Structure formats: structure tokens, C-alpha cells
Amino acid sequence: MTDSSHEDRPQQSESAWSAVVSLALGVFSLVMSEFLPASLLTPMAHSLQVSEGQAGQAVTVTALVALVAGLLVTSATRGLDRRYVLQAFSIILIAANLIVYFSPGLGWLLFGRVLLGVALGGFWALSVATAMRLVREQDVPRALSLIFTGVPIATISAAALGSFLGDMLGWRNVFLIATGLAVMTLVVQVLTLPSMPPQRPTPLRTLVDVLARPGIGMGIFAAMLVFCGHFAFFTYVRPFLEQISGAGIQSISTTLLAFGLANFTGTLLAGRWLEHHLRLTLLTMPLTMGIIAWLLVTLGGFSLWTDALMITLWGLAFGAVPVAWSTWLTRVVADEAESAGGLLGASIQLSIAAGAAVGGVLFDAQGVLGTFAFSGTLLLLVAFLIATRVRTQPVPPVGHTDGIHP
């Protein structure tokens, strides 16, 4: 049987951009729902009569379940049409938000967030492989950049609109609005997603087989380190602005908004750049972010304007990172993009937790500058790792040198 990496690719004029937009809506709905509790923590805790720390587990449990779901979804749904699997995740998202809306206590709240983790991890695992089947091969980077624009838009919406609407309408109604967005996403997916039968069986051992390919494990590890360095930095941006830059709440809000807009711009622009400069992008983004972190460590506090500018530039650089690593995946493991996507998604979820946790330990021990120094050092080291060890050419299965399956 021949390599299936190009099976089901659209013909020259058949890139299904409306279906790609439906995936972007899915990303937006899922990521916004994931981070809403961060902006609604205090009213949620008071309403449910629990501590803010307990309510905060609504984010933690979602990330942990998403990690596991991302690894298992490919093999668990290996006989199902991908159109229906993606639509099922939107239905699960709707159910999850409704359970949170009606939750009488912490237990029901966490159950709803567990369901969200299933939808989130599963959707991320399939999104890259789905994009490969919806557009022409040369359009994949642009399709991924469009899909990933849902992330910064959702992050900004969860932080800004979440807190504003929560104060005006109550936190439960914010989740009801999120449910409405999920319903809209489902409708668009039903109208636009074409039939996508599974290309071939993907048993659970495929995860191990993919990692066994030369350079794949190193690439996944490098991606995880980049995301870890980012979240160690971004989690503690506000304390840096407060303690080092001397910023007030208005300046902090303006800087974070600028960061989000720059992040959106970087994501949107990454598609065309990655069509011809994949390795350069993989290398340049963490290198730039590492330099910015060390500039803030050494020069931070000299001027609020320059601090805000460097944080905004970080957002621009990081905007290209998720698109770049997803594009890398489509180049090096095109024939097993679903399994590789699950591995990449799980590594990112793990890096979110690890980056925030290690950054927190360093923050308590050495302050925010210690956390930023760790982030900058890690990113500079991973840039060297990418330059010397990460492959960007297709990697055939172990035992095959021509990409042809027997």
C-alpha cells in the first residue's frame, strides 16, 4: 500500500476555506471556555461557596484531561468519519458549558470541566490532520494560521469580556453566552465540514511508532520547551509590570491588550512566512523571545514604555510558534498527522502546567526577575537545540527509507 499522506488532499481548486473557518470557530469556542474561569474566579468561588483555590481547579482539571484525551482520541475514534468526531466535540462543549451554568456545587462544576477537557484535547489532536485534508498542500501553513487565530482572540475575549460581562450579567450567564457560541460553531461545522472517513486504522501503539522515528521525539521535546519557556514568562507578566515597571492597572490592561493584538497579528502573518521559511521560523521565534526576556531582566524598569514594547514584541513572536510547530508536524510526519498531533497537543498541555509551576517556584524564591531569567535561558537553549538537532524534512517510519508502506 502506498503512503497515505497525500490521500484525500483537495484538487488544485478545492481548498475548503469555509470548513477551515469552522475549525477556527471551534478553536475560539474551546479556548475561550477553557480560560473563562480565570476571569470569573472570585464570583464563581463566592457563588459555589468554595475557596478561589478550589475554583481555580476548574482550569487545572481541564488541562489534565485534555492532555490524556489528546493522546487517546485518534485510536478511540479510528473507525469514525472525522466530520462527525469534530461535531461531537462541539456537542460535548455545549454540554460542558451548560453543566457549568447549572452547577449547584464544585463537583458538578468540575464534571463540566472534565467534559470540556475531552473536547479540547480531542479537537487539538485532530485539527492539524483535518486542515491537511481540507486544503491543498501548499495552503496548509495559511490554513493553520487561520485556525490558530482563534487562540489569541479567545484569550483576549476570556480575559476582557469575561470579567466585564461577569460583573454585568453574572458568571453563569457568561457560560450561557459561551454555550451560544458553541452552538453557532456546531451549526457552521454541520454546514461546511465535508465527509472525511478515517484514512487507515491508528491503534494506540502508533503513538510509540511515531516517537520512534528519527528526530520526532527531539522535535516534540523542543516544542514542549518553547511553550514551557513562554508560559513561565507570560504567567508572571502582570507581577513584572507591577513590581519592576511600576505600572498601574490601566497601563497593565493596555499592555496586555497590545500583547494580545500582537499575538493575533503574528499568528495571522505566520502562514505565508512558513510556506518558505519553516526552519528559520522555528529557530528565530524562541531566539527572539529569549533575548527579550533577558533584556527585561537587565533593563526592565528603566521605562514603562520600553517594557511594554518588549512584551508586545514577545506577543508578536509567540504568535507564530503554534503555527510553526503544527506546520513542522505536517512536513515531517504527514502520514501520521493525527497521532503526531495528539502527541504535540499533549506536550503543549504539559508545558502549560510545567512552565507555570516552575515559574511559580522561582518567583517565590527569586522574584519575577528570576522567573524571567529562567524563561530567557530556556528559550535560548532550545533555539540552539532546534538549530542543531531538529529535523524539518519528512521522516519515514522506522525500517522504511522511502516513505512507502509495504
XYZ file of C-alpha atoms in Angstrom:
406
model
C 0.000 0.000 0.000
C 1.392 3.406 -0.849
C 1.984 6.238 1.545
C -1.341 7.805 2.520
C -0.024 11.197 3.492
C -1.478 12.662 0.299
C -4.731 10.730 0.277
C -7.887 12.820 0.300
C -5.991 16.017 -0.464
C -8.181 18.503 -2.370
C -7.514 19.064 -6.028
C -5.976 22.313 -7.255
C -9.100 24.479 -6.869
C -10.793 22.679 -3.995
C -9.353 24.125 -0.793
C -12.360 24.185 1.548
C -11.798 27.513 3.291
C -15.298 27.676 4.763
C -14.575 24.408 6.581
C -11.246 25.847 7.783
C -13.182 28.813 9.222
C -15.400 26.340 11.094
C -12.249 24.862 12.682
C -11.132 28.366 13.680
C -14.531 28.884 15.327
C -14.037 25.583 17.147
C -10.661 26.723 18.468
C -12.147 30.047 19.544
C -15.070 28.458 21.398
C -12.941 25.825 23.142
C -10.083 28.104 24.217
C -12.431 30.827 25.457
C -14.360 28.286 27.523
C -11.067 26.881 28.850
C -9.856 30.213 30.236
C -13.152 31.830 31.312
C -12.785 30.714 34.962
C -9.554 32.732 35.242
C -11.518 35.965 34.768
C -14.537 34.809 36.811
C -12.754 33.099 39.698
C -13.917 35.321 42.547
C -17.668 35.383 41.748
C -17.609 31.638 40.943
C -15.984 30.856 44.291
C -18.431 33.019 46.232
C -21.459 31.592 44.435
C -20.396 27.964 44.932
C -19.173 28.659 48.493
C -15.664 27.347 47.893
C -12.232 28.956 48.052
C -10.730 30.635 45.000
C -8.030 27.979 45.026
C -10.664 25.245 44.744
C -12.492 27.104 41.985
C -9.161 27.513 40.196
C -9.006 23.746 39.767
C -11.623 24.261 37.037
C -8.721 25.276 34.782
C -6.302 22.622 36.047
C -8.643 19.661 35.576
C -9.454 20.764 32.023
C -5.764 20.873 31.064
C -5.043 17.467 32.596
C -8.000 15.760 30.900
C -7.131 17.475 27.606
C -3.632 16.015 27.836
C -4.962 12.457 28.143
C -7.738 12.957 25.577
C -5.274 14.258 23.018
C -3.260 11.061 23.274
C -6.207 8.656 23.129
C -8.706 10.221 20.729
C -7.070 9.074 17.487
C -7.172 5.383 18.391
C -10.521 5.641 20.225
C -12.256 7.102 17.142
C -10.229 5.333 14.462
C -13.286 3.921 12.667
C -15.344 7.134 12.587
C -15.741 9.856 9.993
C -13.705 12.859 11.214
C -16.585 15.207 10.346
C -18.789 13.547 12.954
C -15.997 13.306 15.524
C -15.305 17.051 15.308
C -19.022 17.824 15.522
C -19.266 15.517 18.551
C -16.603 17.588 20.287
C -18.726 20.706 19.717
C -21.731 18.906 21.222
C -19.597 17.920 24.235
C -18.512 21.571 24.558
C -22.161 22.672 24.602
C -22.974 20.085 27.288
C -19.909 21.067 29.335
C -20.826 24.759 29.435
C -24.464 24.006 30.254
C -23.382 21.785 33.164
C -21.207 24.625 34.465
C -24.118 27.043 34.037
C -26.484 24.866 36.093
C -23.861 23.519 38.554
C -25.102 23.674 42.175
C -21.660 22.942 43.616
C -17.984 22.318 42.923
C -18.487 18.669 41.947
C -20.797 19.447 39.031
C -18.578 22.343 38.007
C -15.536 20.052 37.787
C -17.555 17.409 35.911
C -18.426 20.006 33.284
C -14.782 20.999 33.049
C -13.739 17.358 32.614
C -16.064 17.141 29.601
C -14.513 20.337 28.255
C -11.070 18.726 28.582
C -12.225 15.784 26.466
C -13.461 18.121 23.716
C -10.416 20.381 23.925
C -7.786 17.631 23.791
C -9.613 15.702 21.102
C -10.146 18.731 18.894
C -6.495 19.805 19.110
C -5.334 16.284 18.257
C -7.384 16.189 15.051
C -7.195 19.820 13.925
C -3.841 19.699 12.110
C -4.602 16.462 10.251
C -8.045 17.813 9.342
C -6.554 21.008 7.918
C -4.281 18.858 5.735
C -7.349 17.172 4.249
C -9.304 20.387 3.677
C -6.779 22.434 1.696
C -4.135 21.992 -0.961
C -0.690 21.043 0.298
C 0.769 24.496 -0.417
C -2.117 26.124 1.508
C -1.601 24.171 4.760
C 0.505 26.838 6.578
C -2.052 29.540 5.772
C -4.908 27.286 6.856
C -3.165 26.585 10.166
C -2.500 30.278 10.746
C -6.210 30.980 10.192
C -7.215 28.180 12.582
C -4.818 29.377 15.273
C -6.062 32.977 15.146
C -8.869 31.615 17.302
C -6.406 31.307 20.210
C -5.424 34.981 20.785
C -8.961 36.188 20.031
C -10.354 33.717 22.571
C -7.711 34.593 25.152
C -8.456 38.312 24.866
C -12.211 37.640 24.974
C -11.952 35.379 28.016
C -9.884 37.922 29.948
C -11.560 41.184 28.961
C -15.129 40.281 28.026
C -15.313 37.527 30.647
C -14.689 39.853 33.572
C -16.800 42.696 32.096
C -19.813 40.546 31.276
C -19.454 38.592 34.512
C -19.759 41.800 36.506
C -22.734 42.971 34.428
C -24.662 39.716 33.884
C -23.281 37.241 36.428
C -20.740 34.480 35.836
C -23.322 31.821 34.961
C -24.689 33.906 32.104
C -21.176 34.274 30.695
C -21.043 30.487 30.344
C -24.503 30.613 28.761
C -23.148 33.046 26.161
C -20.221 30.665 25.617
C -22.783 27.908 25.052
C -24.448 30.025 22.387
C -21.099 30.463 20.619
C -20.570 26.692 20.752
C -24.000 26.134 19.186
C -23.103 28.569 16.393
C -19.829 26.697 15.864
C -21.665 23.388 15.597
C -24.087 24.789 13.027
C -21.221 26.114 10.877
C -19.417 22.775 11.134
C -22.529 20.862 10.083
C -22.906 23.152 7.061
C -19.258 23.207 5.940
C -17.296 20.123 7.012
C -17.117 17.505 4.246
C -17.101 13.768 4.836
C -13.640 12.650 5.982
C -13.560 8.867 6.512
C -10.587 7.608 8.550
C -7.665 7.042 6.184
C -6.410 3.890 7.898
C -6.523 2.295 11.366
C -4.498 4.120 14.012
C -4.028 1.815 17.019
C -2.645 3.217 20.254
C 0.813 1.787 19.527
C 1.041 4.266 16.632
C 1.973 6.924 19.218
C 5.053 4.889 20.122
C 5.833 4.214 16.462
C 5.733 7.926 15.663
C 8.015 8.799 18.570
C 10.438 6.083 17.444
C 11.065 7.824 14.131
C 14.441 9.614 13.997
C 14.193 13.182 15.251
C 10.480 13.180 16.078
C 10.911 12.781 19.827
C 13.518 15.558 19.789
C 11.165 17.838 17.859
C 8.272 17.215 20.261
C 10.640 17.831 23.200
C 11.889 21.084 21.663
C 8.303 22.272 21.075
C 7.444 21.496 24.685
C 10.434 23.524 25.923
C 9.415 26.529 23.787
C 5.887 26.509 25.219
C 7.254 25.939 28.732
C 9.502 28.992 28.380
C 6.586 31.063 27.109
C 4.200 30.172 29.923
C 6.885 30.676 32.577
C 7.156 34.209 31.186
C 3.546 35.056 30.385
C 2.064 33.770 33.656
C 4.077 36.398 35.543
C 3.866 39.373 33.174
C 1.469 41.237 35.449
C 3.723 40.963 38.555
C 6.638 42.192 36.420
C 4.673 45.232 35.262
C 3.540 45.963 38.822
C 6.826 45.372 40.666
C 9.517 46.285 38.137
C 7.839 48.673 35.695
C 5.686 50.390 38.328
C 2.625 50.152 36.089
C -0.901 50.885 37.281
C -3.943 48.863 36.345
C -4.690 50.955 33.244
C -1.149 50.530 31.905
C -1.243 46.809 32.675
C -4.524 46.383 30.826
C -3.246 48.374 27.850
C -0.040 46.318 27.694
C -1.891 43.019 27.869
C -4.275 44.180 25.145
C -1.298 45.177 22.976
C 0.237 41.762 23.660
C -2.972 40.038 22.558
C -3.305 42.097 19.383
C 0.353 41.498 18.506
C -0.124 37.791 19.176
C -3.089 37.755 16.792
C -1.045 39.590 14.143
C 1.876 37.187 14.479
C -0.439 34.209 14.115
C -2.105 35.670 11.043
C 1.175 36.565 9.326
C 2.885 33.273 10.095
C 1.139 31.290 7.358
C 2.775 32.925 4.350
C 6.188 33.129 6.016
C 6.137 29.425 6.910
C 5.477 28.360 3.343
C 9.170 29.007 2.607
C 10.942 29.535 5.937
C 9.938 26.771 8.347
C 13.327 26.108 9.973
C 14.143 29.814 10.198
C 10.816 30.495 11.932
C 11.201 27.579 14.365
C 14.629 28.946 15.296
C 14.014 32.706 15.226
C 10.920 32.848 17.434
C 12.395 31.288 20.632
C 15.675 33.132 19.977
C 13.805 36.445 19.820
C 11.739 35.617 22.896
C 14.845 34.581 24.850
C 16.604 37.849 24.005
C 13.523 39.847 25.017
C 13.320 38.024 28.366
C 16.951 38.845 29.156
C 16.525 42.461 28.040
C 13.653 42.756 30.507
C 15.780 41.152 33.248
C 18.701 43.532 32.678
C 16.958 46.722 31.521
C 13.420 46.287 32.892
C 12.093 49.220 34.897
C 14.113 51.813 33.011
C 10.996 52.863 31.082
C 7.434 51.583 31.230
C 7.094 52.333 27.516
C 10.081 50.162 26.527
C 8.946 47.368 28.886
C 5.502 47.396 27.281
C 7.048 47.467 23.795
C 9.213 44.396 24.500
C 6.264 42.481 25.958
C 4.246 43.379 22.845
C 7.092 42.136 20.610
C 7.077 38.901 22.600
C 3.395 38.514 21.734
C 4.172 39.073 18.044
C 6.940 36.444 18.105
C 4.915 33.864 20.029
C 2.001 34.252 17.622
C 3.983 32.300 15.034
C 5.020 29.497 17.418
C 1.881 27.271 17.432
C 1.516 27.629 13.659
C 5.210 26.852 13.105
C 5.210 23.649 15.152
C 1.941 22.477 13.616
C 3.404 23.111 10.158
C 6.531 21.200 11.200
C 4.300 18.272 12.104
C 2.608 18.303 8.674
C 6.037 18.228 6.990
C 7.838 15.559 8.988
C 5.015 13.115 9.866
C 2.399 13.814 7.214
C 1.341 10.150 7.068
C 0.531 10.032 10.810
C -0.578 13.624 11.407
C -3.412 12.643 13.776
C -1.200 10.650 16.156
C 1.587 13.227 15.962
C -0.983 15.972 16.562
C -2.103 14.189 19.724
C 1.497 13.997 20.933
C 2.110 17.674 20.186
C -1.140 18.727 21.859
C -0.391 16.672 24.968
C 3.121 18.100 25.190
C 1.735 21.640 24.995
C -0.792 20.967 27.772
C 2.016 19.530 29.909
C 4.248 22.508 29.158
C 1.496 24.936 30.247
C 1.399 23.297 33.655
C 5.193 22.877 33.898
C 6.019 26.411 32.809
C 3.596 27.986 35.267
C 4.679 25.637 38.093
C 8.459 26.087 37.668
C 7.963 29.809 37.175
C 5.972 29.939 40.408
C 8.700 28.190 42.399
C 11.321 30.578 41.035
C 9.018 33.537 41.613
C 8.709 32.658 45.309
C 12.453 32.046 45.634
C 13.990 34.787 43.473
C 11.184 37.085 42.428
C 9.878 37.838 38.970
C 13.346 38.550 37.548
C 14.427 35.019 38.455
C 11.416 33.642 36.592
C 12.154 35.752 33.521
C 15.836 34.738 33.625
C 14.798 31.070 33.625
C 12.438 31.662 30.709
C 15.060 33.525 28.684
C 17.782 30.954 29.324
C 15.494 28.042 28.447
C 14.407 29.692 25.188
C 17.974 30.476 24.123
C 18.992 26.876 24.822
C 16.053 25.464 22.870
C 16.923 27.754 19.943
C 20.349 26.084 19.857
C 18.660 22.679 20.110
C 16.404 23.494 17.148
C 19.364 24.699 15.093
C 21.391 21.539 15.697
C 19.016 18.647 16.334
C 15.518 19.254 14.957
C 14.725 17.878 11.501
C 12.364 19.628 9.102
C 12.368 17.031 6.311
C 9.859 14.129 6.122
C 10.727 11.260 8.466
C 9.658 7.789 7.198
C 8.562 5.020 9.561
C 11.315 3.011 11.223
C 12.503 0.375 8.791
C 11.446 2.376 5.697
C 13.618 4.853 3.849
C 11.314 5.871 1.002
C 8.076 6.631 2.832
C 6.370 3.600 1.177
C 4.441 1.182 3.291
C 4.579 -2.444 2.314
